[in-house]
Amino acid sequence: MNLQQMGQAARDAAYVLAQSSTRTKNNALLAMADALEASSSAILAANERDLTTARDNGLDEAMLDRLTLNSARLKAIAQDVRNVVSLADPVGAELDSRVLENGMRLSRRRVPLGVVGVIYEARPNVTIDIAALCLKTGNASILRGGRETFHTNQELVKVIQQALASSQLPQAAVQYISEPGREWVSGLLQLDQYVDMIIPRGGANLHKLCKEQATIPVIIGGFGIGHMFVDASADLVRAIEVIDNAKTQRPSVCNTIDTLLVHQAVAEPLLAGVSVRMAEKGVELVADSAALALLKAGPAKVRAAAEGDFDTEWLSLTLGVKVVSDVEAALAHLRAHNANHSDAILTNDILSAERFINGTPSAAVYVNASTRFTDGAQFGLGAEVAVSTQKLHARGPMGLEELTSYKWVGQADYLIRD
Amino acid sequence: MNLQQMGQAARDAAYVLAQSSTRTKNNALLAMADALEASSSAILAANERDLTTARDNGLDEAMLDRLTLNSARLKAIAQDVRNVVSLADPVGAELDSRVLENGMRLSRRRVPLGVVGVIYEARPNVTIDIAALCLKTGNASILRGGRETFHTNQELVKVIQQALASSQLPQAAVQYISEPGREWVSGLLQLDQYVDMIIPRGGANLHKLCKEQATIPVIIGGFGIGHMFVDASADLVRAIEVIDNAKTQRPSVCNTIDTLLVHQAVAEPLLAGVSVRMAEKGVELVADSAALALLKAGPAKVRAAAEGDFDTEWLSLTLGVKVVSDVEAALAHLRAHNANHSDAILTNDILSAERFINGTPSAAVYVNASTRFTDGAQFGLGAEVAVSTQKLHARGPMGLEELTSYKWVGQADYLIRD
């Protein structure tokens, strides 16, 4: 295997996909879904090999569960592919169009990005997920999964490529880097002659590696400290429900809150209620001095915040609490503590709301709602490729449109420039 | 001077700019334009120091001319700043908005990128140009100009910062890295904690350096082989005018054509006309064997194409010529020869036109028009920050909107996720 050859093959495949009708792409997706079910036994056998190795290497239960496929999960994955068929194909639509003074009709037409490189960890469903979304948008993909899922991914990609061939689409539309070794990742990250975008799906270290080594645009995302600010004018009773939802509905994901900021004017009554609810939910509070003074009387477990606590993405049943003087102080805290993902204000004050919306560094900002909505499905995007916390190309949940670019199209009558 | 401090100061300034009204930003721009004219003598004196050094270092006339400021040029630069005032401010507009099933009003609101880093060569007007466009869009900028313009840029930035201060905007909204040494460029390229986007304005080596060293998204652009394909159905008389315009109107710029592709069915009559016109314009032709056979009888200077000629961006009065069998062969040539900037087809065949539009790798594709239109002013963008040849964030001429990002805004009535 040779990265240059893979890149060239992907590029060539991308030109074919860019010319393919939505019907052709959808038929390939349906063939892919059917093939996944038809090849169930081979895929599960390969997955069993990975699981055996994983157990021998002593991976923990959570890891093993993420690795595991069974016929039910495989059926669900196939169904997800069929759902992608039902989504609108963004390619070919015109973003805008005008006629210039000189008579040229100028428009911007949506086109596929070309070749997308994806580097990810454990979960084998990502292989199918990304391959399907890239195919739908006319992009070729080069995949590099974690070694824990080596055999499973091999089998999945074999099935995908057979489905592509049966649909008269180039097999190189979806390629997998099977060689072990970090140098293959570095090589992919610098294949800028052929690859248009890199999507890392994994932890902070993977994103750091990509940022440092890539000569290709990288979509950075998935981190950030989540904040909720309760303003003086908030409904303190309903606020408890939103705080609870944002913290405890699914503590391990990135759109939960890590820090609760409370306006000093309502700190006492609000934190009394917060302590009761958080105690019920088993949430430990980490409070600044002002909040600690109000919370230590309450039922919830609480400790004084230490250096770095307000910069910690808890991903667990822990919640930072701080009393602030007003919305400006809340914004100052957000800016100082890496708020770039999802943050919320609870308020009935129209000026505070606007101030907070415009003042946050967040990719997604909410007024009187839980931060848990930052999600492609919740936003109605139909599919989610990644959640970007950078500002270029795309920000927040990325759907199919974010897998496209545009080209300028100028049409005229033998027009020359004066 | 310390890059971390500059970055932090730029970030803080960016928060102030993001909250500033268009009126405040416009007043600062007007103050900037007035100050440039008021400080004319100091600026020209500094420029004279740079010119003296440049002459001592034996820079060529073209280089010296790009370096030179005089009161007329300074007036023009000030006027360009006033023109930016008249442009619409894209910040704050909503890209789209919908109400979700659960009642949340979800929209995407245009926001400044934050901090933009710009690395450029010779021309001092770039300093004012970029500073003004970034200020208009609420972005802080960190500038690094070529050492040939060291004193001029120092003076220009001093004037800009005084204008900012007089308009109650932070001086750190526009900062300049005055220290010599490559390590400062590398440092800026890795200041990802504070800088959101890097715009290199210069040659291929600068772009390569940025791609390799940056941990920040970089806008790559300004290169690419330009092609014009004359299809069998083209108007061969008017075709000559468009070819002439695309090649000779301004041979040294990136939106001219480097290669003329001719459908075999019309090669003989077209190339006869091309040879006459190119001879008149002093253009040397570099032809493949089929084209050479037809051209050697003509008046234009012609030689056989050698290895690499069709991969050469001439930026001079030289034109590659190749006979191809059809539009597919033309597209195959484009794909093999780095067509990513501006390309055109001359045709009266609607299917060939669509085929070419969708099949080119170009950022800008034209039907029956010169490639010379790829330009922010020509496209009516009002201003041009750069011409991107990459596919992410922005492609082709970048105007004020391309200096912005968006944030998701969700507004509801204490809504929680089920």
Coordinates of N, CA, C and O in Angstrom, one line a residue, chain A residues 268-409:
Chain A
E268 N -28.6 33.2 46.6 CA -29.0 32.5 47.8 C -30.2 31.6 47.5 O -30.2 30.4 47.7
P269 N -31.4 32.2 46.9 CA -32.5 31.3 46.7 C -32.2 30.2 45.6 O -32.5 29.0 45.8
L270 N -31.5 30.6 44.6 CA -31.2 29.6 43.5 C -30.3 28.4 44.0 O -30.7 27.3 43.8
L271 N -29.2 28.8 44.7 CA -28.3 27.7 45.1 C -28.9 26.8 46.1 O -28.6 25.6 46.2
A272 N -29.9 27.3 46.9 CA -30.6 26.5 47.9 C -31.3 25.4 47.1 O -31.2 24.2 47.4
G273 N -32.0 25.8 46.0 CA -32.7 24.8 45.2 C -31.8 23.9 44.4 O -32.0 22.7 44.3
V274 N -30.7 24.4 43.9 CA -29.7 23.7 43.2 C -29.1 22.6 44.1 O -28.9 21.4 43.7
S275 N -28.8 22.9 45.3 CA -28.2 22.0 46.3 C -29.1 20.8 46.5 O -28.7 19.6 46.4
V276 N -30.4 21.0 46.7 CA -31.4 20.0 46.9 C -31.4 19.0 45.6 O -31.3 17.8 45.8
R277 N -31.6 19.6 44.4 CA -31.7 18.8 43.2 C -30.4 18.1 42.9 O -30.4 16.9 42.6
M278 N -29.3 18.7 43.1 CA -28.0 18.0 42.8 C -27.7 16.9 43.8 O -27.2 15.9 43.4
A279 N -28.2 17.1 45.0 CA -28.0 16.0 46.0 C -28.9 14.8 45.6 O -28.4 13.7 45.6
E280 N -30.1 15.1 45.1 CA -30.9 14.0 44.6 C -30.2 13.2 43.4 O -30.3 12.0 43.3
K281 N -29.5 14.0 42.6 CA -28.9 13.4 41.4 C -27.5 12.9 41.6 O -26.8 12.5 40.7
G282 N -27.0 13.1 42.8 CA -25.7 12.6 43.1 C -24.6 13.4 42.5 O -23.5 12.9 42.1
V283 N -24.8 14.7 42.3 CA -23.8 15.6 41.7 C -23.0 16.3 42.8 O -23.6 16.8 43.7
E284 N -21.7 16.2 42.6 CA -20.8 16.9 43.6 C -20.6 18.3 43.1 O -20.3 18.6 41.9
L285 N -20.7 19.3 44.0 CA -20.5 20.7 43.6 C -19.1 21.2 44.0 O -18.5 20.8 45.0
V286 N -18.5 22.0 43.1 CA -17.1 22.6 43.3 C -17.3 24.1 43.2 O -17.5 24.6 42.1
A287 N -17.2 24.7 44.4 CA -17.7 26.1 44.5 C -16.6 27.1 44.8 O -15.7 26.8 45.5
D288 N -16.8 28.3 44.2 CA -15.9 29.4 44.6 C -16.4 29.9 46.0 O -17.4 29.4 46.5
S289 N -15.6 30.8 46.7 CA -15.9 31.1 48.1 C -17.3 31.6 48.3 O -18.0 31.1 49.2
A290 N -17.7 32.5 47.5 CA -19.1 33.0 47.7 C -20.2 31.9 47.6 O -21.1 31.9 48.4
A291 N -20.0 31.1 46.6 CA -21.0 30.0 46.4 C -20.9 29.0 47.5 O -21.9 28.5 48.0
L292 N -19.6 28.7 47.9 CA -19.4 27.7 49.0 C -20.1 28.2 50.3 O -20.8 27.4 50.9
A293 N -20.1 29.5 50.6 CA -20.7 30.0 51.8 C -22.2 29.7 51.8 O -22.8 29.4 52.8
L294 N -22.8 29.8 50.6 CA -24.2 29.5 50.5 C -24.6 28.1 50.4 O -25.7 27.6 50.7
L295 N -23.7 27.3 49.9 CA -24.0 25.9 49.6 C -23.7 24.9 50.8 O -24.3 23.9 50.9
K296 N -22.8 25.4 51.7 CA -22.4 24.4 52.7 C -23.5 24.0 53.6 O -23.5 22.9 54.2
A297 N -24.5 24.8 53.7 CA -25.7 24.5 54.5 C -26.6 23.4 53.8 O -27.3 22.7 54.5
G298 N -26.5 23.3 52.5 CA -27.4 22.5 51.7 C -27.0 21.0 51.8 O -25.9 20.6 52.3
P299 N -27.9 20.2 51.2 CA -27.7 18.7 51.2 C -26.6 18.2 50.2 O -26.1 17.1 50.5
A300 N -26.3 19.0 49.2 CA -25.4 18.5 48.2 C -24.0 18.4 48.6 O -23.6 19.3 49.4
K301 N -23.2 17.4 48.2 CA -21.8 17.4 48.5 C -21.1 18.6 47.8 O -21.4 18.9 46.7
V302 N -20.3 19.3 48.6 CA -19.7 20.4 48.0 C -18.2 20.6 48.5 O -17.9 20.2 49.7
R303 N -17.3 21.1 47.6 CA -16.0 21.4 48.1 C -15.5 22.7 47.5 O -16.1 23.1 46.5
A304 N -14.5 23.3 48.0 CA -14.0 24.6 47.5 C -13.3 24.3 46.2 O -12.5 23.3 46.1
A305 N -13.5 25.2 45.3 CA -12.8 25.1 43.9 C -11.4 25.3 44.1 O -10.9 26.2 44.8
A306 N -10.6 24.5 43.4 CA -9.1 24.6 43.5 C -8.7 25.2 42.1 O -9.4 25.2 41.1
E307 N -7.4 25.6 42.0 CA -6.8 26.0 40.8 C -7.1 25.0 39.7 O -6.9 23.8 39.8
G308 N -7.7 25.5 38.5 CA -7.9 24.7 37.4 C -9.3 24.0 37.3 O -9.7 23.5 36.3
D309 N -10.0 24.1 38.5 CA -11.3 23.4 38.5 C -12.3 24.0 37.4 O -13.0 23.3 36.7
F310 N -12.2 25.3 37.3 CA -13.1 26.0 36.3 C -12.6 25.9 34.8 O -13.2 26.3 33.9
D311 N -11.5 25.2 34.7 CA -10.9 24.9 33.3 C -11.1 23.4 33.0 O -10.5 22.9 32.1
T312 N -11.8 22.7 33.9 CA -11.9 21.2 33.7 C -13.3 20.8 33.1 O -14.3 21.3 33.5
E313 N -13.2 20.1 32.0 CA -14.4 19.5 31.4 C -14.7 18.2 32.2 O -14.0 17.2 32.0
W314 N -15.7 18.2 33.0 CA -15.8 17.1 34.0 C -16.2 15.8 33.3 O -15.8 14.8 33.7
L315 N -17.2 15.9 32.4 CA -17.7 14.7 31.8 C -18.2 13.7 32.8 O -18.1 12.4 32.6
S316 N -18.6 14.2 33.9 CA -19.1 13.3 35.0 C -20.0 14.1 35.9 O -20.3 15.3 35.6
L317 N -20.5 13.5 37.0 CA -21.5 14.2 37.9 C -20.8 15.2 38.8 O -20.8 15.0 40.0
T318 N -20.1 16.1 38.2 CA -19.5 17.2 39.0 C -19.8 18.5 38.4 O -19.9 18.6 37.1
L319 N -20.1 19.5 39.2 CA -20.5 20.8 38.6 C -19.8 22.0 39.4 O -19.9 22.1 40.6
G320 N -19.1 22.8 38.6 CA -18.5 24.0 39.2 C -19.6 25.0 39.5 O -20.5 25.1 38.7
V321 N -19.5 25.8 40.5 CA -20.5 26.8 40.8 C -19.8 28.1 41.2 O -18.8 28.1 42.1
K322 N -20.2 29.2 40.6 CA -19.5 30.5 40.9 C -20.6 31.6 41.0 O -21.5 31.6 40.1
V323 N -20.5 32.5 41.9 CA -21.3 33.7 42.0 C -20.7 34.8 41.2 O -19.5 35.1 41.5
V324 N -21.4 35.5 40.4 CA -20.8 36.6 39.6 C -21.7 37.9 39.8 O -22.9 37.7 40.1
S325 N -21.1 39.0 39.5 CA -21.9 40.3 39.8 C -22.9 40.6 38.8 O -23.9 41.2 39.1
D326 N -22.6 40.2 37.5 CA -23.6 40.5 36.4 C -23.2 39.8 35.2 O -22.3 39.0 35.2
V327 N -24.0 40.1 34.1 CA -23.7 39.4 32.8 C -22.3 39.6 32.3 O -21.7 38.7 31.7
E328 N -21.8 40.8 32.5 CA -20.5 41.1 32.0 C -19.4 40.3 32.7 O -18.5 39.7 32.1
A329 N -19.6 40.1 34.0 CA -18.7 39.2 34.8 C -18.8 37.8 34.4 O -17.8 37.1 34.3
A330 N -20.0 37.4 34.0 CA -20.2 36.0 33.5 C -19.5 35.8 32.2 O -18.8 34.9 32.0
L331 N -19.6 36.8 31.3 CA -18.9 36.7 30.0 C -17.4 36.7 30.2 O -16.7 36.0 29.5
A332 N -16.9 37.6 31.1 CA -15.5 37.6 31.4 C -15.0 36.2 31.8 O -14.0 35.7 31.4
H333 N -15.8 35.5 32.7 CA -15.5 34.2 33.1 C -15.4 33.2 31.9 O -14.5 32.4 31.7
L334 N -16.5 33.3 31.1 CA -16.5 32.4 29.9 C -15.2 32.6 29.0 O -14.6 31.6 28.6
R335 N -14.9 33.8 28.8 CA -13.7 34.1 27.9 C -12.4 33.6 28.5 O -11.5 33.2 27.8
A336 N -12.4 33.6 29.9 CA -11.1 33.2 30.5 C -11.1 31.7 30.7 O -10.0 31.1 31.0
H337 N -12.2 31.0 30.5 CA -12.3 29.6 30.7 C -12.8 28.8 29.6 O -13.6 27.9 29.7
N338 N -12.2 29.1 28.4 CA -12.3 28.2 27.2 C -13.8 27.8 26.9 O -14.1 26.6 26.6
A339 N -14.6 28.8 26.9 CA -16.0 28.5 26.4 C -16.0 28.6 24.9 O -16.0 29.7 24.3
N340 N -16.1 27.5 24.2 CA -16.1 27.6 22.7 C -17.1 26.6 22.2 O -17.2 26.4 21.0
H341 N -17.8 25.9 23.0 CA -18.7 24.8 22.5 C -20.2 25.3 22.7 O -20.7 25.8 21.8
S342 N -20.7 25.0 23.9 CA -22.1 25.3 24.1 C -22.3 26.0 25.5 O -21.8 25.5 26.5
D343 N -23.0 27.2 25.5 CA -23.2 27.9 26.7 C -24.6 28.5 26.7 O -25.2 28.7 25.7
A344 N -25.1 28.8 27.9 CA -26.5 29.2 28.0 C -26.7 30.3 29.0 O -25.9 30.4 30.0
I345 N -27.7 31.2 28.8 CA -28.1 32.1 29.8 C -29.6 31.9 30.1 O -30.4 31.6 29.2
L346 N -30.0 31.9 31.4 CA -31.4 31.9 31.8 C -31.7 33.3 32.2 O -31.1 33.8 33.2
T347 N -32.6 33.9 31.6 CA -33.0 35.3 31.9 C -34.3 35.7 31.3 O -34.8 35.1 30.4
N348 N -34.9 36.8 31.9 CA -36.1 37.3 31.3 C -35.8 38.8 30.9 O -36.7 39.5 30.5
D349 N -34.5 39.1 30.8 CA -34.1 40.5 30.5 C -33.6 40.5 29.1 O -32.6 39.9 28.8
I350 N -34.3 41.2 28.2 CA -34.0 41.1 26.8 C -32.6 41.7 26.5 O -31.8 41.2 25.6
L351 N -32.1 42.7 27.2 CA -30.8 43.2 27.0 C -29.7 42.3 27.5 O -28.7 42.1 26.8
S352 N -29.9 41.6 28.6 CA -28.9 40.6 29.1 C -28.8 39.5 28.1 O -27.7 39.0 27.8
A353 N -29.9 39.1 27.5 CA -29.9 38.0 26.5 C -29.1 38.4 25.3 O -28.2 37.6 24.9
E354 N -29.3 39.5 24.7 CA -28.6 40.0 23.5 C -27.1 40.1 23.9 O -26.2 39.7 23.1
R355 N -26.9 40.7 25.0 CA -25.5 40.9 25.5 C -24.7 39.6 25.6 O -23.6 39.5 25.1
F356 N -25.4 38.6 26.1 CA -24.8 37.3 26.3 C -24.6 36.6 24.9 O -23.6 36.0 24.6
I357 N -25.7 36.6 24.1 CA -25.6 36.0 22.8 C -24.4 36.5 22.0 O -23.6 35.8 21.5
N358 N -24.2 37.9 22.0 CA -23.1 38.5 21.2 C -21.8 38.4 21.9 O -20.8 38.5 21.2
G359 N -21.8 38.3 23.2 CA -20.5 38.3 23.9 C -19.8 37.0 24.1 O -18.7 37.0 24.5
T360 N -20.6 35.9 24.0 CA -19.9 34.6 24.2 C -19.0 34.2 23.1 O -19.3 34.5 21.9
P361 N -17.9 33.5 23.4 CA -17.1 32.9 22.4 C -17.7 31.5 21.9 O -17.1 30.9 21.0
S362 N -18.8 31.1 22.3 CA -19.4 29.8 22.1 C -19.8 29.6 20.6 O -20.3 30.5 19.9
A363 N -19.7 28.3 20.2 CA -20.2 27.9 18.9 C -21.7 27.9 18.9 O -22.3 28.2 17.9
A364 N -22.2 27.5 20.0 CA -23.7 27.5 20.2 C -24.1 28.2 21.5 O -23.5 27.9 22.5
V365 N -25.0 29.1 21.4 CA -25.4 29.9 22.6 C -26.9 29.8 22.8 O -27.6 29.8 21.8
Y366 N -27.4 29.5 24.0 CA -28.8 29.3 24.2 C -29.4 30.3 25.2 O -28.7 30.7 26.1
V367 N -30.6 30.8 24.9 CA -31.3 31.6 25.9 C -32.5 30.8 26.4 O -33.3 30.3 25.6
N368 N -32.5 30.6 27.7 CA -33.6 29.8 28.3 C -33.8 28.4 27.7 O -34.9 28.0 27.4
A369 N -32.7 27.7 27.5 CA -32.7 26.4 27.0 C -31.5 25.6 27.5 O -30.4 26.2 27.9
S370 N -31.6 24.3 27.5 CA -30.4 23.5 27.9 C -29.4 23.5 26.8 O -29.7 23.6 25.7
T371 N -28.1 23.3 27.3 CA -27.0 23.2 26.3 C -27.0 21.8 25.5 O -26.3 21.7 24.6
R372 N -27.8 20.9 26.0 CA -27.8 19.5 25.5 C -28.3 19.5 24.0 O -28.2 18.4 23.4
F373 N -28.8 20.6 23.5 CA -29.4 20.6 22.1 C -28.3 20.7 21.0 O -28.6 20.5 19.9
T374 N -27.0 21.0 21.4 CA -26.0 21.1 20.4 C -25.7 19.7 19.8 O -24.9 18.9 20.4
D375 N -26.3 19.4 18.7 CA -26.3 18.0 18.2 C -27.0 18.1 16.8 O -28.0 18.7 16.6
G376 N -26.4 17.5 15.8 CA -26.9 17.5 14.4 C -28.3 17.1 14.3 O -29.1 17.7 13.6
A377 N -28.7 16.0 15.0 CA -30.0 15.5 15.0 C -31.0 16.5 15.6 O -32.0 16.8 15.1
Q378 N -30.6 17.0 16.8 CA -31.5 18.0 17.5 C -31.7 19.2 16.6 O -32.7 19.8 16.6
F379 N -30.6 19.6 15.9 CA -30.7 20.8 15.1 C -31.4 20.5 13.7 O -31.6 21.4 12.9
G380 N -31.8 19.3 13.5 CA -32.5 18.9 12.3 C -31.6 18.9 11.1 O -32.1 19.0 9.9
L381 N -30.3 18.6 11.3 CA -29.4 18.5 10.1 C -29.5 17.2 9.5 O -28.9 17.0 8.4
G382 N -30.2 16.2 10.1 CA -30.3 14.9 9.5 C -29.2 14.0 9.8 O -29.3 12.8 10.0
A383 N -28.0 14.5 9.8 CA -26.8 13.7 10.0 C -25.7 14.6 10.6 O -25.8 15.9 10.5
E384 N -24.8 14.0 11.4 CA -23.8 14.8 12.0 C -22.4 14.2 11.6 O -22.2 13.1 11.9
V385 N -21.6 15.0 11.0 CA -20.2 14.6 10.6 C -19.3 14.8 11.8 O -18.4 14.0 12.0
A386 N -19.4 15.9 12.4 CA -18.6 16.3 13.6 C -19.2 17.5 14.2 O -20.2 18.1 13.6
V387 N -18.7 17.9 15.4 CA -19.1 19.2 16.0 C -17.8 20.0 16.0 O -16.9 19.8 16.8
S388 N -17.8 21.1 15.2 CA -16.7 21.9 15.1 C -16.7 23.0 16.2 O -17.7 23.6 16.4
T389 N -15.5 23.2 16.9 CA -15.4 24.3 17.8 C -14.4 25.4 17.2 O -14.0 26.3 18.0
Q390 N -14.0 25.2 16.0 CA -13.2 26.3 15.4 C -14.2 27.2 14.6 O -15.4 26.9 14.5
K391 N -13.7 28.2 14.0 CA -14.5 29.2 13.4 C -14.5 29.1 11.9 O -15.4 29.7 11.2
L392 N -13.6 28.4 11.3 CA -13.5 28.4 9.8 C -14.3 27.2 9.3 O -14.4 26.2 9.9
H393 N -14.8 27.5 8.1 CA -15.6 26.5 7.3 C -16.9 26.2 7.9 O -17.9 26.4 7.4
A394 N -16.8 25.6 9.1 CA -18.1 25.3 9.8 C -17.9 25.4 11.3 O -16.8 25.2 11.8
R395 N -19.0 25.7 12.0 CA -18.9 25.9 13.4 C -20.1 25.1 14.0 O -21.2 25.2 13.5
G396 N -19.9 24.4 15.1 CA -21.0 23.6 15.8 C -21.2 22.4 15.0 O -20.4 21.9 14.2
P397 N -22.5 21.8 15.1 CA -22.8 20.6 14.4 C -22.6 20.7 12.9 O -23.1 21.7 12.3
M398 N -22.0 19.8 12.3 CA -21.7 19.8 10.8 C -22.6 18.7 10.2 O -22.5 17.5 10.5
G399 N -23.4 19.1 9.2 CA -24.2 18.1 8.5 C -23.7 17.9 7.1 O -22.5 18.2 6.8
L400 N -24.6 17.5 6.2 CA -24.1 17.2 4.8 C -23.6 18.4 4.1 O -22.6 18.4 3.4
E401 N -24.2 19.6 4.3 CA -23.7 20.8 3.6 C -22.3 21.1 4.0 O -21.5 21.7 3.2
E402 N -21.9 20.8 5.2 CA -20.5 21.1 5.7 C -19.5 20.1 5.1 O -18.3 20.3 5.3
L403 N -20.0 19.1 4.3 CA -19.1 18.3 3.5 C -19.0 18.8 2.1 O -18.5 18.0 1.2
T404 N -19.5 20.0 1.8 CA -19.4 20.5 0.5 C -18.6 21.8 0.5 O -18.4 22.5 1.6
S405 N -18.2 22.3 -0.7 CA -17.6 23.6 -0.9 C -18.5 24.2 -2.0 O -19.6 23.8 -2.2
Y406 N -18.0 25.3 -2.6 CA -18.7 25.9 -3.8 C -17.7 26.3 -4.8 O -16.5 26.4 -4.6
K407 N -18.2 26.4 -6.0 CA -17.4 27.0 -7.1 C -18.1 28.2 -7.7 O -19.4 28.2 -7.7
W408 N -17.4 29.2 -8.1 CA -18.0 30.3 -8.8 C -18.2 30.0 -10.3 O -17.4 29.4 -10.9
V409 N -19.4 30.3 -10.8 CA -19.8 30.0 -12.1 C -20.2 31.3 -12.8 O -21.1 31.9 -12.4

